[in-house]
PDB file of C-alpha atoms in Angstrom:
ATOM      1  CA  MET F   1      24.801  15.399  12.592  1.00  0.00           C
ATOM      2  CA  ALA F   2      23.763  14.852   8.967  1.00  0.00           C
ATOM      3  CA  ALA F   3      20.461  13.187   8.101  1.00  0.00           C
ATOM      4  CA  ALA F   4      20.656   9.545   7.117  1.00  0.00           C
ATOM      5  CA  GLU F   5      20.706   8.847   3.406  1.00  0.00           C
ATOM      6  CA  PRO F   6      17.595   7.110   2.057  1.00  0.00           C
ATOM      7  CA  LYS F   7      18.095   3.399   1.407  1.00  0.00           C
ATOM      8  CA  ARG F   8      18.510   2.167  -2.140  1.00  0.00           C
ATOM      9  CA  VAL F   9      15.788  -0.175  -3.325  1.00  0.00           C
ATOM     10  CA  ARG F  10      16.576  -2.195  -6.441  1.00  0.00           C
ATOM     11  CA  GLY F  11      19.027   0.325  -7.792  1.00  0.00           C
ATOM     12  CA  ARG F  12      17.004   3.432  -7.002  1.00  0.00           C
ATOM     13  CA  LYS F  13      17.088   5.743  -4.053  1.00  0.00           C
ATOM     14  CA  ARG F  14      14.252   5.184  -1.592  1.00  0.00           C
ATOM     15  CA  PRO F  15      12.496   8.405  -0.556  1.00  0.00           C
ATOM     16  CA  ALA F  16      13.011   9.697   2.962  1.00  0.00           C
ATOM     17  CA  PRO F  17      10.585   8.123   5.462  1.00  0.00           C
ATOM     18  CA  LEU F  18       7.255   9.858   6.008  1.00  0.00           C
ATOM     19  CA  SER F  19       6.300  11.161   9.420  1.00  0.00           C
ATOM     20  CA  PRO F  20       3.730   8.951  11.186  1.00  0.00           C
ATOM     21  CA  ASP F  21       1.077  11.681  10.843  1.00  0.00           C
ATOM     22  CA  ARG F  22       1.759  12.112   7.122  1.00  0.00           C
ATOM     23  CA  LEU F  23       1.650   8.350   6.579  1.00  0.00           C
ATOM     24  CA  GLU F  24      -1.737   8.118   8.326  1.00  0.00           C
ATOM     25  CA  ILE F  25      -3.125  10.930   6.139  1.00  0.00           C
ATOM     26  CA  LEU F  26      -2.034   9.064   3.003  1.00  0.00           C
ATOM     27  CA  VAL F  27      -3.357   5.708   4.273  1.00  0.00           C
ATOM     28  CA  THR F  28      -6.733   7.292   5.079  1.00  0.00           C
ATOM     29  CA  ALA F  29      -6.909   8.980   1.660  1.00  0.00           C
ATOM     30  CA  ALA F  30      -5.999   5.740  -0.133  1.00  0.00           C
ATOM     31  CA  LYS F  31      -8.561   3.746   1.834  1.00  0.00           C
ATOM     32  CA  LYS F  32     -11.300   6.300   1.077  1.00  0.00           C
ATOM     33  CA  SER F  33     -10.420   6.218  -2.622  1.00  0.00           C
ATOM     34  CA  LEU F  34     -10.735   2.431  -2.629  1.00  0.00           C
ATOM     35  CA  GLU F  35     -14.056   2.581  -0.772  1.00  0.00           C
ATOM     36  CA  ASP F  36     -15.363   5.132  -3.302  1.00  0.00           C
ATOM     37  CA  ASP F  37     -14.404   2.735  -6.115  1.00  0.00           C
ATOM     38  CA  LYS F  38     -16.305  -0.139  -4.449  1.00  0.00           C
ATOM     39  CA  ALA F  39     -13.184  -2.162  -3.668  1.00  0.00           C
ATOM     40  CA  GLU F  40     -13.969  -5.227  -1.600  1.00  0.00           C
ATOM     41  CA  ASP F  41     -12.370  -6.527   1.595  1.00  0.00           C
ATOM     42  CA  ILE F  42      -9.986  -3.587   2.121  1.00  0.00           C
ATOM     43  CA  LYS F  43      -7.295  -4.378   4.685  1.00  0.00           C
ATOM     44  CA  VAL F  44      -4.639  -2.061   6.098  1.00  0.00           C
ATOM     45  CA  LEU F  45      -1.708  -3.951   7.596  1.00  0.00           C
ATOM     46  CA  ASP F  46       0.740  -2.274   9.964  1.00  0.00           C
ATOM     47  CA  VAL F  47       4.066  -3.916   9.136  1.00  0.00           C
ATOM     48  CA  THR F  48       6.266  -1.398  10.943  1.00  0.00           C
ATOM     49  CA  GLY F  49       9.440  -3.175  12.026  1.00  0.00           C
ATOM     50  CA  ARG F  50       8.531  -6.362  10.124  1.00  0.00           C
ATOM     51  CA  ALA F  51       8.962  -5.282   6.503  1.00  0.00           C
ATOM     52  CA  SER F  52      12.067  -3.422   5.396  1.00  0.00           C
ATOM     53  CA  TYR F  53      10.316  -1.842   2.420  1.00  0.00           C
ATOM     54  CA  ALA F  54       7.150  -0.341   3.975  1.00  0.00           C
ATOM     55  CA  ASP F  55       5.288   0.482   7.180  1.00  0.00           C
ATOM     56  CA  ARG F  56       1.788  -0.082   5.771  1.00  0.00           C
ATOM     57  CA  ILE F  57       0.410  -2.546   3.259  1.00  0.00           C
ATOM     58  CA  ILE F  58      -3.057  -1.942   1.859  1.00  0.00           C
ATOM     59  CA  ILE F  59      -4.799  -4.869   0.182  1.00  0.00           C
ATOM     60  CA  ALA F  60      -8.074  -4.658  -1.736  1.00  0.00           C
ATOM     61  CA  THR F  61     -10.035  -6.770  -4.187  1.00  0.00           C
ATOM     62  CA  GLY F  62     -11.626  -5.726  -7.464  1.00  0.00           C
ATOM     63  CA  LEU F  63     -13.860  -8.001  -9.486  1.00  0.00           C
ATOM     64  CA  ALA F  64     -12.910  -6.938 -13.018  1.00  0.00           C
ATOM     65  CA  ASP F  65      -9.881  -5.612 -14.898  1.00  0.00           C
ATOM     66  CA  ARG F  66     -11.561  -2.260 -15.546  1.00  0.00           C
ATOM     67  CA  GLN F  67     -12.460  -1.820 -11.896  1.00  0.00           C
ATOM     68  CA  ILE F  68      -8.897  -2.573 -10.769  1.00  0.00           C
ATOM     69  CA  GLN F  69      -7.415  -0.217 -13.368  1.00  0.00           C
ATOM     70  CA  ALA F  70      -9.866   2.518 -12.331  1.00  0.00           C
ATOM     71  CA  MET F  71      -8.944   1.962  -8.681  1.00  0.00           C
ATOM     72  CA  ALA F  72      -5.237   2.330  -9.545  1.00  0.00           C
ATOM     73  CA  THR F  73      -5.857   5.496 -11.576  1.00  0.00           C
ATOM     74  CA  HIS F  74      -8.000   7.056  -8.852  1.00  0.00           C
ATOM     75  CA  LEU F  75      -5.437   6.150  -6.184  1.00  0.00           C
ATOM     76  CA  GLN F  76      -2.733   7.860  -8.213  1.00  0.00           C
ATOM     77  CA  GLU F  77      -4.927  10.987  -8.535  1.00  0.00           C
ATOM     78  CA  THR F  78      -5.863  10.943  -4.838  1.00  0.00           C
ATOM     79  CA  LEU F  79      -2.265  10.598  -3.697  1.00  0.00           C
ATOM     80  CA  ALA F  80      -1.195  13.379  -6.080  1.00  0.00           C
ATOM     81  CA  LYS F  81      -3.814  15.675  -4.488  1.00  0.00           C
ATOM     82  CA  GLU F  82      -2.214  14.828  -1.143  1.00  0.00           C
ATOM     83  CA  GLY F  83       1.175  15.880  -2.505  1.00  0.00           C
ATOM     84  CA  MET F  84       2.588  12.430  -3.311  1.00  0.00           C
ATOM     85  CA  LYS F  85       3.681  12.160  -6.914  1.00  0.00           C
ATOM     86  CA  LEU F  86       4.427   8.569  -7.865  1.00  0.00           C
ATOM     87  CA  LYS F  87       7.274   7.710 -10.194  1.00  0.00           C
ATOM     88  CA  ARG F  88       6.443   5.956 -13.448  1.00  0.00           C
ATOM     89  CA  ASP F  89       7.865   2.665 -12.218  1.00  0.00           C
ATOM     90  CA  ALA F  90       5.881   2.833  -8.948  1.00  0.00           C
ATOM     91  CA  ILE F  91       2.944   1.008 -10.536  1.00  0.00           C
ATOM     92  CA  GLN F  92       3.394  -2.602 -11.632  1.00  0.00           C
ATOM     93  CA  ALA F  93       0.449  -4.368 -13.239  1.00  0.00           C
ATOM     94  CA  SER F  94      -0.454  -7.835 -14.434  1.00  0.00           C
ATOM     95  CA  SER F  95      -3.801  -9.275 -15.442  1.00  0.00           C
ATOM     96  CA  GLU F  96      -4.555 -10.386 -11.851  1.00  0.00           C
ATOM     97  CA  TRP F  97      -2.715  -7.895  -9.636  1.00  0.00           C
ATOM     98  CA  VAL F  98      -1.685  -4.225  -9.503  1.00  0.00           C
ATOM     99  CA  LEU F  99       1.054  -3.141  -7.100  1.00  0.00           C
ATOM    100  CA  ILE F 100       1.533   0.534  -6.253  1.00  0.00           C
ATOM    101  CA  ASP F 101       4.771   1.350  -4.421  1.00  0.00           C
ATOM    102  CA  CYS F 102       4.326   4.575  -2.455  1.00  0.00           C
ATOM    103  CA  GLY F 103       7.501   4.216  -0.406  1.00  0.00           C
ATOM    104  CA  ASP F 104       6.345   3.694   3.195  1.00  0.00           C
ATOM    105  CA  MET F 105       2.985   2.424   1.928  1.00  0.00           C
ATOM    106  CA  VAL F 106       2.476  -0.349  -0.630  1.00  0.00           C
ATOM    107  CA  ILE F 107      -0.940  -0.987  -2.173  1.00  0.00           C
ATOM    108  CA  HIS F 108      -1.966  -4.333  -3.685  1.00  0.00           C
ATOM    109  CA  LEU F 109      -5.099  -4.539  -5.845  1.00  0.00           C
ATOM    110  CA  PHE F 110      -6.072  -8.125  -6.579  1.00  0.00           C
ATOM    111  CA  LYS F 111      -8.654 -10.119  -8.438  1.00  0.00           C
ATOM    112  CA  PRO F 112     -10.239 -12.580  -5.961  1.00  0.00           C
ATOM    113  CA  GLU F 113      -8.346 -15.631  -7.260  1.00  0.00           C
ATOM    114  CA  ALA F 114      -4.951 -13.919  -7.072  1.00  0.00           C
ATOM    115  CA  ARG F 115      -5.641 -12.615  -3.584  1.00  0.00           C
ATOM    116  CA  GLU F 116      -6.433 -16.129  -2.429  1.00  0.00           C
ATOM    117  CA  THR F 117      -3.290 -17.466  -4.117  1.00  0.00           C
ATOM    118  CA  PHE F 118      -0.862 -14.941  -2.608  1.00  0.00           C
ATOM    119  CA  ARG F 119      -2.572 -14.622   0.813  1.00  0.00           C
ATOM    120  CA  LEU F 120      -0.651 -11.527   1.891  1.00  0.00           C
ATOM    121  CA  GLU F 121      -2.864 -11.110   4.958  1.00  0.00           C
ATOM    122  CA  LYS F 122      -1.626 -14.454   6.236  1.00  0.00           C
ATOM    123  CA  MET F 123       1.989 -13.516   5.509  1.00  0.00           C
ATOM    124  CA  TRP F 124       1.831 -10.066   7.157  1.00  0.00           C
ATOM    125  CA  GLY F 125      -1.206 -10.235   9.490  1.00  0.00           C
ATOM    126  CA  ASP F 126      -1.602 -11.104  13.193  1.00  0.00           C
ATOM    127  CA  ASP F 127      -0.122 -14.576  12.733  1.00  0.00           C
ATOM    128  CA  SER F 128       3.163 -13.169  11.461  1.00  0.00           C
ATOM    129  CA  PRO F 129       5.965 -12.078  13.809  1.00  0.00           C
ATOM    130  CA  LYS F 130       5.639  -8.808  15.767  1.00  0.00           C
ATOM    131  CA  ALA F 131       2.124  -7.714  14.796  1.00  0.00           C
ATOM    132  CA  GLU F 132       1.403  -4.315  16.340  1.00  0.00           C
ATOM    133  CA  SER F 133      -1.593  -2.045  16.635  1.00  0.00           C
ATOM    134  CA  GLY F 134      -2.177   1.482  17.864  1.00  0.00           C
ATOM    135  CA  SER F 135      -2.557   3.301  14.574  1.00  0.00           C
ATOM    136  CA  GLY F 136      -6.294   3.957  14.392  1.00  0.00           C
ATOM    137  CA  TYR F 137      -7.108   0.679  12.663  1.00  0.00           C
ATOM    138  CA  GLU F 138      -6.717  -2.910  13.637  1.00  0.00           C
ATOM    139  CA  PRO F 139      -3.900  -4.945  12.115  1.00  0.00           C
ATOM    140  CA  VAL F 140      -5.147  -7.972  10.234  1.00  0.00           C
TER     141      VAL F 140
END
């Protein structure tokens, strides 16, 4: 039986899913990178089975543009050391928010005001449908 083809996401082929162990290694590395860069209020959301585009969402706050840009750069370097090379279009940035699409893991870096506006924790946390735990960290 042939392996399933990766899903297409907005006109591009989605990479094959990561193994649960590999995903946890990448989540841990990303979280450590954010902690090293003094990101605030880091949350890891397990959205397995609830989001079609990812199994983990990481949300963190930076206080200044330079801090958020440094966090994004260091995340890219950290993930590359772990063997994950991001495509050029994997990073989307605005003045208030940086989104890094790592396939099964999506990272959002917000300024405080934008984080409060978008409230992703409320959308994907415990109050949302089918919140699950069991992955070494508590779902939000």
